[in-house]
CSV table of C-alpha atoms in Angstrom, one decimal:
chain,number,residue,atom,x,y,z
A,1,UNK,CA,3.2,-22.2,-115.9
A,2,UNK,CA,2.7,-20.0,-118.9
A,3,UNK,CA,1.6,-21.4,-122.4
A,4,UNK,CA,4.9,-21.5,-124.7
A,5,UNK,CA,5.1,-19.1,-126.9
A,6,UNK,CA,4.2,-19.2,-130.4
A,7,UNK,CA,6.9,-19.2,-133.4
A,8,UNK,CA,5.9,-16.7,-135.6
A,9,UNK,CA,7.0,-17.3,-139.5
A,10,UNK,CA,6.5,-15.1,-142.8
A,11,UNK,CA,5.6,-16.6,-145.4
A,12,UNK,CA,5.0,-14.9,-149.3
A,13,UNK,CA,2.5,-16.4,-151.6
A,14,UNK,CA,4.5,-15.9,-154.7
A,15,UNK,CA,3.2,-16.2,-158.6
A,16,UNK,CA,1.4,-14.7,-161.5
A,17,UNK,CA,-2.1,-13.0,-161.1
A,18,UNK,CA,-4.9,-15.4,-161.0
A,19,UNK,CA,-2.8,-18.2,-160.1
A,20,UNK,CA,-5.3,-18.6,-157.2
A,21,UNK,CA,-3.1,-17.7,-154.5
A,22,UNK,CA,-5.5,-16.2,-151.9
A,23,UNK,CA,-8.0,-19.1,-152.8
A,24,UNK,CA,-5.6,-21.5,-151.5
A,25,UNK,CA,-4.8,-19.1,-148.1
A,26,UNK,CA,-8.7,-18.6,-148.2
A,27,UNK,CA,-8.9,-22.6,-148.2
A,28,UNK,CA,-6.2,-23.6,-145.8
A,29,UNK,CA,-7.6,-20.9,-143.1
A,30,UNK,CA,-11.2,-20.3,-143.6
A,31,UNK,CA,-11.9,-23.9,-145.1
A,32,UNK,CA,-13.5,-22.1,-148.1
A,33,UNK,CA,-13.6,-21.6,-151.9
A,34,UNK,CA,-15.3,-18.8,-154.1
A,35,UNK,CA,-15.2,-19.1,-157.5
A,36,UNK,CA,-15.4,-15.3,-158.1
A,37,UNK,CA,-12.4,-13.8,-158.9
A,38,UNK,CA,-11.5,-10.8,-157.2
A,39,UNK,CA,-7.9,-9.2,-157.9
A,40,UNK,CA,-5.4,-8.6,-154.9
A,41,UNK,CA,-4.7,-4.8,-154.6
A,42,UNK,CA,-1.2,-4.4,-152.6
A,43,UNK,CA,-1.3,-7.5,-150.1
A,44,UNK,CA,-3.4,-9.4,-147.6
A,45,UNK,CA,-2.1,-10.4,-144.8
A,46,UNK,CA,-4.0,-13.7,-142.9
A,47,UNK,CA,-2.5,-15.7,-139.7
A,48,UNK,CA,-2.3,-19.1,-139.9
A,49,UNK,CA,-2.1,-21.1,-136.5
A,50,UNK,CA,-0.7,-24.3,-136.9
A,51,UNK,CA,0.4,-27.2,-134.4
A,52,UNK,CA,3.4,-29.4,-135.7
A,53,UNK,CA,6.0,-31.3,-134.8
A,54,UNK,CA,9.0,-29.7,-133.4
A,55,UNK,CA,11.7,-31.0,-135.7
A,56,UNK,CA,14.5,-30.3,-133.5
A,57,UNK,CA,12.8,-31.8,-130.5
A,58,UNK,CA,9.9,-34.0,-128.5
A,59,UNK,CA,6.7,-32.5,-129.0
A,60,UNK,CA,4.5,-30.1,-131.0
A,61,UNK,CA,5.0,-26.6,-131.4
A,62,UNK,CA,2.5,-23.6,-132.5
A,63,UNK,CA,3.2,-21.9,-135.3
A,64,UNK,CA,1.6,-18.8,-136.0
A,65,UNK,CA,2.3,-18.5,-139.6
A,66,UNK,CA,1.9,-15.0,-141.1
A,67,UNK,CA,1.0,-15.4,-145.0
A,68,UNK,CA,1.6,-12.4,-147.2
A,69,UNK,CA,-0.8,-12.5,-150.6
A,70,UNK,CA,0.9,-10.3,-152.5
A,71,UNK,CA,-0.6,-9.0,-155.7
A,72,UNK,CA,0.6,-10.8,-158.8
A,73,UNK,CA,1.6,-7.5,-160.8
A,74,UNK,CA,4.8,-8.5,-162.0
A,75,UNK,CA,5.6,-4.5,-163.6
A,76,UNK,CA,5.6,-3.5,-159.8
A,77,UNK,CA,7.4,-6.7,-158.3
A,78,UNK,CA,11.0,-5.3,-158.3
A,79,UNK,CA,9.6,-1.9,-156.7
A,80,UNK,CA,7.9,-3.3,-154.0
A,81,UNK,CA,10.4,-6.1,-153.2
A,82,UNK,CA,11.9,-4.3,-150.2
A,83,UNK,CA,8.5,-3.6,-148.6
A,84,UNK,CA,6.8,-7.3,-149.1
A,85,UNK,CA,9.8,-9.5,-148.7
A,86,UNK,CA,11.8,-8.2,-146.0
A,87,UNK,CA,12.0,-11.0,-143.4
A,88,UNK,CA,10.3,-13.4,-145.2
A,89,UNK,CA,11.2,-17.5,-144.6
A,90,UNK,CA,9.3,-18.7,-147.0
A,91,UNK,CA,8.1,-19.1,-150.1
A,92,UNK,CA,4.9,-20.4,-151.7
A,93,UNK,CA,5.7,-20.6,-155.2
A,94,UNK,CA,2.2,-20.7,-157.6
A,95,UNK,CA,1.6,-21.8,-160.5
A,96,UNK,CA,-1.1,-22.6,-162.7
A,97,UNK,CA,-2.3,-25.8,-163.6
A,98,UNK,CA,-4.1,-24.6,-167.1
A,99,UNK,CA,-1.6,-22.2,-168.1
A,100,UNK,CA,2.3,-23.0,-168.9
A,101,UNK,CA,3.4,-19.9,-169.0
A,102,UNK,CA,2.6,-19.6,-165.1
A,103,UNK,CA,5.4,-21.9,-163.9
A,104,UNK,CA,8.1,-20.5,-166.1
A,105,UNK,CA,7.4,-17.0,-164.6
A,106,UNK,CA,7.7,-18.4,-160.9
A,107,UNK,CA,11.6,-18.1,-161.7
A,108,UNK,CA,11.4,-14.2,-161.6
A,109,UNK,CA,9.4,-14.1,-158.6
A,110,UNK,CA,11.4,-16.3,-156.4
A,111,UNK,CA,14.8,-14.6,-157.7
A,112,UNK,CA,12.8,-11.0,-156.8
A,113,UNK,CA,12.2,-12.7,-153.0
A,114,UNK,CA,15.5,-13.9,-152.3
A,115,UNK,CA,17.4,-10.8,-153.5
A,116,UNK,CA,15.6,-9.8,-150.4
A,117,UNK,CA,15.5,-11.9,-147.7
A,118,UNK,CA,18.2,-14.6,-149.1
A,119,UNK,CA,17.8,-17.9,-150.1
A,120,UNK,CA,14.8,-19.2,-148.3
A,121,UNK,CA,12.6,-22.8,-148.0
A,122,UNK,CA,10.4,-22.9,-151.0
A,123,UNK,CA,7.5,-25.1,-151.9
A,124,UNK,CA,5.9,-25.1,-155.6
A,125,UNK,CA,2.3,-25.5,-155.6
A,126,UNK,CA,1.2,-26.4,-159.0
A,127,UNK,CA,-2.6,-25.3,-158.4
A,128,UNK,CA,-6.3,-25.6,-159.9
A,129,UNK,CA,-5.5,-29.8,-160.2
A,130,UNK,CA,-8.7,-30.1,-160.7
A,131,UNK,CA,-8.7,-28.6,-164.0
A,132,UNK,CA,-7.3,-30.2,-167.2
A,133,UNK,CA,-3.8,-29.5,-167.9
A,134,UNK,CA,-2.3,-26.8,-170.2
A,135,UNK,CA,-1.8,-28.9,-173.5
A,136,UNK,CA,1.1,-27.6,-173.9
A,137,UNK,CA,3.3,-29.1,-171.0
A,138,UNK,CA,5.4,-31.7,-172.0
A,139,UNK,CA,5.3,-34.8,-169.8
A,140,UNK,CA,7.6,-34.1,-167.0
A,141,UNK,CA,8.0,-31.1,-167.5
A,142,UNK,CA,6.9,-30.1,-164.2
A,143,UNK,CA,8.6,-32.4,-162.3
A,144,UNK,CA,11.7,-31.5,-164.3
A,145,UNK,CA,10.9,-27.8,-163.2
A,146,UNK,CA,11.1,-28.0,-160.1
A,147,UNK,CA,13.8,-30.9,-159.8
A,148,UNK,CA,16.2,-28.6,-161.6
A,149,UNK,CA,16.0,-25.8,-158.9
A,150,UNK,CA,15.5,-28.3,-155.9
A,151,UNK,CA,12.5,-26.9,-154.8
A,152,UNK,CA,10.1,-29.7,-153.5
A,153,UNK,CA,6.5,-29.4,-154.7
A,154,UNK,CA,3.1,-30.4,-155.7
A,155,UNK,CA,-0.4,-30.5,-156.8
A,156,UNK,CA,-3.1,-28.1,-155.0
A,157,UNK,CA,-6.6,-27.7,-156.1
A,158,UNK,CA,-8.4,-24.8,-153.8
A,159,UNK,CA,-11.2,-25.7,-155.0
A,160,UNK,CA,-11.4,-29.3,-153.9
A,161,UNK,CA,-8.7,-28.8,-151.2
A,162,UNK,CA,-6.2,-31.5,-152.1
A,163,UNK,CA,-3.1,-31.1,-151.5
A,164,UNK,CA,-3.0,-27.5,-149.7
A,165,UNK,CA,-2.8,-28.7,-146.3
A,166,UNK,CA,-0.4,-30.9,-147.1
A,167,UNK,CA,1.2,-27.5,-148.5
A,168,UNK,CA,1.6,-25.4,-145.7
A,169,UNK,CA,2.9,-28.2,-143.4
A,170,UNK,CA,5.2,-29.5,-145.9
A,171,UNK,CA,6.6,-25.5,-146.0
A,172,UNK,CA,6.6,-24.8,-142.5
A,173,UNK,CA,8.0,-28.1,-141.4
A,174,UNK,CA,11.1,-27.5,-143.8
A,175,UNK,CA,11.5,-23.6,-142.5
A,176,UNK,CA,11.2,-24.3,-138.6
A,177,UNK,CA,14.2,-27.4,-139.7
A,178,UNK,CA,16.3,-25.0,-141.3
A,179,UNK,CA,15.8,-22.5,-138.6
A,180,UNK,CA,19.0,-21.9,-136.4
A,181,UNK,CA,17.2,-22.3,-133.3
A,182,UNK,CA,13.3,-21.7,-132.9
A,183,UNK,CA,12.8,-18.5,-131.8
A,184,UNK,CA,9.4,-17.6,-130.2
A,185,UNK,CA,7.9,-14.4,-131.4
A,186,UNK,CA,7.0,-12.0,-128.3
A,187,UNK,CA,3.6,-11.5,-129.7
A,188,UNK,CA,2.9,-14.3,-132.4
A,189,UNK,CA,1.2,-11.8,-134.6
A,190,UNK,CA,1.5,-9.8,-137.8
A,191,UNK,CA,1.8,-6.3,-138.3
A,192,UNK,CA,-1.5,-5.5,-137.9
A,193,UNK,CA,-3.9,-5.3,-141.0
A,194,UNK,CA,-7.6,-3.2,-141.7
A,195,UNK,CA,-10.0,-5.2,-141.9
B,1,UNK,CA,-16.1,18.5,-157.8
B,2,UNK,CA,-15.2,16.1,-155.4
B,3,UNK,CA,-11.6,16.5,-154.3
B,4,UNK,CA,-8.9,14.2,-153.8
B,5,UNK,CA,-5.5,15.0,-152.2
B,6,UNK,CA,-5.9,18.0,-152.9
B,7,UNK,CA,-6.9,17.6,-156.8
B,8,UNK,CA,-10.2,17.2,-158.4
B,9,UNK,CA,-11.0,13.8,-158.0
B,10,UNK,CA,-11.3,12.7,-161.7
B,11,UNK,CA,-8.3,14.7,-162.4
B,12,UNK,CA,-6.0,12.8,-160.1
B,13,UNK,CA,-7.6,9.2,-161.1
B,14,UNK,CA,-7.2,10.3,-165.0
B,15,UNK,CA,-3.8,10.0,-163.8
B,16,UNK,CA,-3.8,6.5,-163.8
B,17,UNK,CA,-2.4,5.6,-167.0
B,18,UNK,CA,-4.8,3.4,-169.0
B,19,UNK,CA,-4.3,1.5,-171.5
B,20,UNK,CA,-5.6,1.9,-175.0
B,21,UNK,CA,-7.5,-1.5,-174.6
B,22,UNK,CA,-9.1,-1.9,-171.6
B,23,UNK,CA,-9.9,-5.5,-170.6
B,24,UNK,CA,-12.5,-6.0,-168.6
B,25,UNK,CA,-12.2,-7.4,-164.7
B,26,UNK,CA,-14.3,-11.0,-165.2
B,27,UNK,CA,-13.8,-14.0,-166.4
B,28,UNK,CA,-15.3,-14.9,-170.0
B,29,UNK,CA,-14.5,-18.0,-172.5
B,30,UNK,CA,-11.4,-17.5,-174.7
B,31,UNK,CA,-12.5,-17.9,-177.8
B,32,UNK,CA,-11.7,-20.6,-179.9
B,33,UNK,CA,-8.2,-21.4,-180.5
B,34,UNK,CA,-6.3,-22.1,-183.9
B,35,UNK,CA,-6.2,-25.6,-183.5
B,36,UNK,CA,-10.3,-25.7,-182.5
B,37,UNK,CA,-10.2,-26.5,-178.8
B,38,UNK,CA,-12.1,-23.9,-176.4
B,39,UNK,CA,-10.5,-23.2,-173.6
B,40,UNK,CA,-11.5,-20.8,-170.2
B,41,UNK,CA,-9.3,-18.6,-169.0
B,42,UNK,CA,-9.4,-16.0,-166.3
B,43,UNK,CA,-7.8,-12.7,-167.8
B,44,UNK,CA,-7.0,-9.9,-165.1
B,45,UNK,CA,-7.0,-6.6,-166.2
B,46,UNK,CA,-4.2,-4.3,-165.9
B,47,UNK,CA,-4.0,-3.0,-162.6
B,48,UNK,CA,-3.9,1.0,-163.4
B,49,UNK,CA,-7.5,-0.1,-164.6
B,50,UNK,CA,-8.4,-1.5,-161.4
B,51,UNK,CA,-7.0,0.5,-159.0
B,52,UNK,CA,-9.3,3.3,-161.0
B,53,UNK,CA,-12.0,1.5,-160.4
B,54,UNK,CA,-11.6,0.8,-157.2
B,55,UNK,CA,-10.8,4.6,-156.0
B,56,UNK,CA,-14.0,5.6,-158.5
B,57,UNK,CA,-15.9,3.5,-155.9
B,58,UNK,CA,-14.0,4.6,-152.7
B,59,UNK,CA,-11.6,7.4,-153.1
B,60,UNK,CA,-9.7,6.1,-149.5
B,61,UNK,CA,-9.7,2.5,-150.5
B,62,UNK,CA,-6.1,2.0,-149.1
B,63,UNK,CA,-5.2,-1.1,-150.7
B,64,UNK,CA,-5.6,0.8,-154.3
B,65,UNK,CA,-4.0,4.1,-152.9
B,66,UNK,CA,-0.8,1.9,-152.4
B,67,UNK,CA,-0.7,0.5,-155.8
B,68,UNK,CA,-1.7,4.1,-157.2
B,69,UNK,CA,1.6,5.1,-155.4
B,70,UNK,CA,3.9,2.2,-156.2
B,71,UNK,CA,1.9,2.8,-160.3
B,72,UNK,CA,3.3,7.0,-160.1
B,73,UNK,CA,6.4,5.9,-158.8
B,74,UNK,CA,7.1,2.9,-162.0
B,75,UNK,CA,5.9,6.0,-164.3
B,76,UNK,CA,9.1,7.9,-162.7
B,77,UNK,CA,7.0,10.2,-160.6
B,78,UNK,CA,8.4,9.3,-157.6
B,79,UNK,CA,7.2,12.7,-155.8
B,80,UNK,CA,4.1,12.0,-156.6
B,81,UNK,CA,4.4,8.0,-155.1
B,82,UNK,CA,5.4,9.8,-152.0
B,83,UNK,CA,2.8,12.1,-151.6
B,84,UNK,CA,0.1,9.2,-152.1
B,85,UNK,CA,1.8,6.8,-149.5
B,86,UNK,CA,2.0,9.5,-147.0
B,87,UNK,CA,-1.8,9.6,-147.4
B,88,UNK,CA,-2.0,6.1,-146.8
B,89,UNK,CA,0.1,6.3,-143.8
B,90,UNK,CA,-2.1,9.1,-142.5
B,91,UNK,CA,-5.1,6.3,-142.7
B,92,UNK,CA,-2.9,3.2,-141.5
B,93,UNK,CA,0.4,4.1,-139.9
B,94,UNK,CA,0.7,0.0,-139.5
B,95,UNK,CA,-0.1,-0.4,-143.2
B,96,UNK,CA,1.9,-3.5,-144.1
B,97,UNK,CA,4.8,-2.7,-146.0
B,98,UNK,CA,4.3,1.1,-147.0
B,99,UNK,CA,7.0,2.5,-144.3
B,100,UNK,CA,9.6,0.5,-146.0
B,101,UNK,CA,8.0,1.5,-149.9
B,102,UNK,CA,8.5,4.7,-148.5
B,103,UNK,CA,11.9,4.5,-148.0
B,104,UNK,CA,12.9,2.8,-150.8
B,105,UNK,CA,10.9,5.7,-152.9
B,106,UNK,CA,13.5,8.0,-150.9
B,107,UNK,CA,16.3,6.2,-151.5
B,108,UNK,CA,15.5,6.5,-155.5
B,109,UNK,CA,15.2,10.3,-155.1
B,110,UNK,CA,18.6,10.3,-152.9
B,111,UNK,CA,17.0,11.5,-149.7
B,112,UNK,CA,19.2,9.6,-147.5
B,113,UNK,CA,17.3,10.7,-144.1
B,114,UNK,CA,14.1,11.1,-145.0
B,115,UNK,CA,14.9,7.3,-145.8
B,116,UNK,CA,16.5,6.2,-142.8
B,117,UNK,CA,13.6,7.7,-140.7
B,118,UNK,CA,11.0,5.3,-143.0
B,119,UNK,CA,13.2,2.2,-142.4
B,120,UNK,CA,13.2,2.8,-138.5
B,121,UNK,CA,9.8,3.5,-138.7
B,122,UNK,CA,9.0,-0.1,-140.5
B,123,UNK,CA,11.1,-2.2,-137.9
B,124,UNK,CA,9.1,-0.9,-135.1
B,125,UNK,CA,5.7,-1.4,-137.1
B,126,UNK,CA,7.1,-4.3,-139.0
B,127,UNK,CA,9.6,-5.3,-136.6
C-alpha cells in the first residue's frame, strides 16, 4: 500500500519590510535565528512538512506547506499581486512588536492578497515579543486590531521561538477546516526554486 | 566595459532610480527621540538601492533582476520590465511567479496574446 499523499497548501508571509518574516519561516523550518538582517529581493520560497490532525477525520495528515516570503516593498505590492498571490490559502499577517505603524499597514497587504486569491484563513503574528513594545500602542489596541477584522492572532518572537510553532499549526489547522474537501497534491512540492 | 543585456553595465544599473538620500542597508541606533528615550530600529533601504547593489556584486543575481523589472515597470517602462523578465526566464524558466508578472506586464501594454501565452505558461510551472 502506497504512503498517502501529501496536501500541499500556499501560504504568503505578509507585512512590512523588516517585520522578520523570513526569521520566523527560518525558525519554524530550520530551527534557527540570525540576527543579521538581510533584505528579501522578490520571494523565497521554503517547504514546510507538517503532520496534523485531519480536521475532517480520524487521523493525522501531512501537510507540505509551501511558504511564500515575499519582499516587504509595499510601492511594488499591487504590481506583483497577481504573480505572488495566485492560489494562495493563507495568510501570515506580520507585524512588528516595536513599531505601530507595522500593524496598521497589515490592512493594505491582506486587502492586496485577497483581491487575488479571495478571502482566505489569516493568522496575525504580532512578532519580535521579545522586545519592548512600541510606546505608542494603546492597551488593547492590538487585540482590538485584530478582533475588529476577525482574524485570530498572536505573539511570535523568532528569536526565542515562542509562539511560531504554535503559528503555523494554528494557520494550517484553520485552512485544511475550511477546505472543501482535502485534496492531495500529485507531487507535494512547490514550483521549484534556485538555490 | 562590462555589458549587461546588452548595455554597458553601469549604464543599465544607473538606471535604477536612486534616491537623493541614500540610507544605508544595516541596522544602527535611532538617535535620540524628542521625548529622550533611545530606541533601535532596523531601517531598510529603498529597494532600487539594493537591488543596485546586489547586481554591482552579481550582474545575474535573479532575485534582484526581478525586482529591477517589476522597479522599470512602477517607473512606466513596462518594455523595459519585459525585456529584464525575459532574461530572468532565460536563467529560471520555473522562476516563481515571473510567468504570471509577465503577463500581467502584457496585459498593461494591451498585448492580449503575448499575455495569454505567459498565463498558460505559469499554470504548467506554477500549476
Amino acid at each position: 500500500m502506497s504512503a498517502p499523499v501529501p496536501v500541499r497548501l500556499k501560504i504568503c508571509m505578509a507585512g512590512d519590510a523588516t517585520v522578520g518574516k523570513t526569521s520566523l519561516i527560518r525558525r519554524s523550518v530550520l530551527d534557527e535565528y540570525d540576527d543579521r538582517y538581510i533584505a528579501t529581493l522578490g520571494t523565497k520560497i521554503t517547504k514546510k512538512v507538517m503532520s496534523v490532525q485531519d480536521p475532517k477525520g480520524a487521523g493525522l495528515v501531512t501537510v507540505h506547506a509551501i511558504l511564500w516570503d515575499i519582499m516587504g516593498t509595499p510601492t511594488l505590492r499591487d504590481l506583483l499581486k497577481e504573480a505572488y498571490y495566485h492560489g494562495a490559502e493563507g495568510i501570515f499577517a506580520v507585524a512588528d512588536h516595536t513599531r505601530k505603524e507595522t500593524l496598521a499597514a497589515l490592512d493594505a497587504w491582506a486587502r492586496s492578497i485577497r483581491s487575488v486569491a479571495g478571502d482566505i484563513p489569516t493568522l496575525g503574528l504580532v512578532n519580535k515579543q521579545d522586545l519592548d513594545p512600541d510606546p505608542r500602542f494603546a492597551p488593547g489596541e492590538i487585540e482590538a486590531f485584530f478582533e475588529k477584522r476577525g482574524w485570530p492572532w498572536l505573539y511570535t518572537s523568532a528569536k526565542t521561538g515562542a509562539g511560531v510553532e504554535e503559528g503555523f499549526g494554528r494557520l494550517v489547522e484553520t485552512i485544511l477546516a475550511d477546505r472543501p474537501s482535502l485534496k492531495p497534491d500529485a507531487s507535494g512540492d512547490g514550483p521549484r526554486r534556485p538555490s | 566595459m562590462t555589458w549587461f543585456l546588452g548595455f554597458p553595465r553601469l549604464a543599465v544599473l544607473s538606471s535604477v532610480r536612486v534616491p537623493r538620500h541614500i540610507r544605508r542597508g544595516i541596522a544602527w541606533p535611532l538617535a535620540e527621540s524628542p521625548e529622550g528615550i533611545c530606541v533601535t530600529a532596523f531601517e531598510r533601504p529603498d529597494t532600487a538601492v539594493i537591488v543596485r547593489q546586489r547586481l554591482l556584486e552579481n550582474a545575474e543575481d535573479i532575485d534582484a533582476l526581478f525586482v529591477l523589472a517589476a522597479l522599470h515597470a512602477n517607473d512606466g517602462d513596462v518594455a523595459e520590465g519585459i525585456t529584464v523578465l525575459n532574461h530572468v526566464l532565460r536563467l529560471d524558466p520555473a522562476y516563481p511567479g515571473a510567468w504570471r508578472f509577465k503577463a500581467t506586464l502584457h496585459r498593461m501594454r494591451g498585448e492580449n496574446d503575448a499575455e495569454r501565452s505567459a498565463w498558460q505558461r505559469a499554470e504548467a510551472v506554477e500549476p
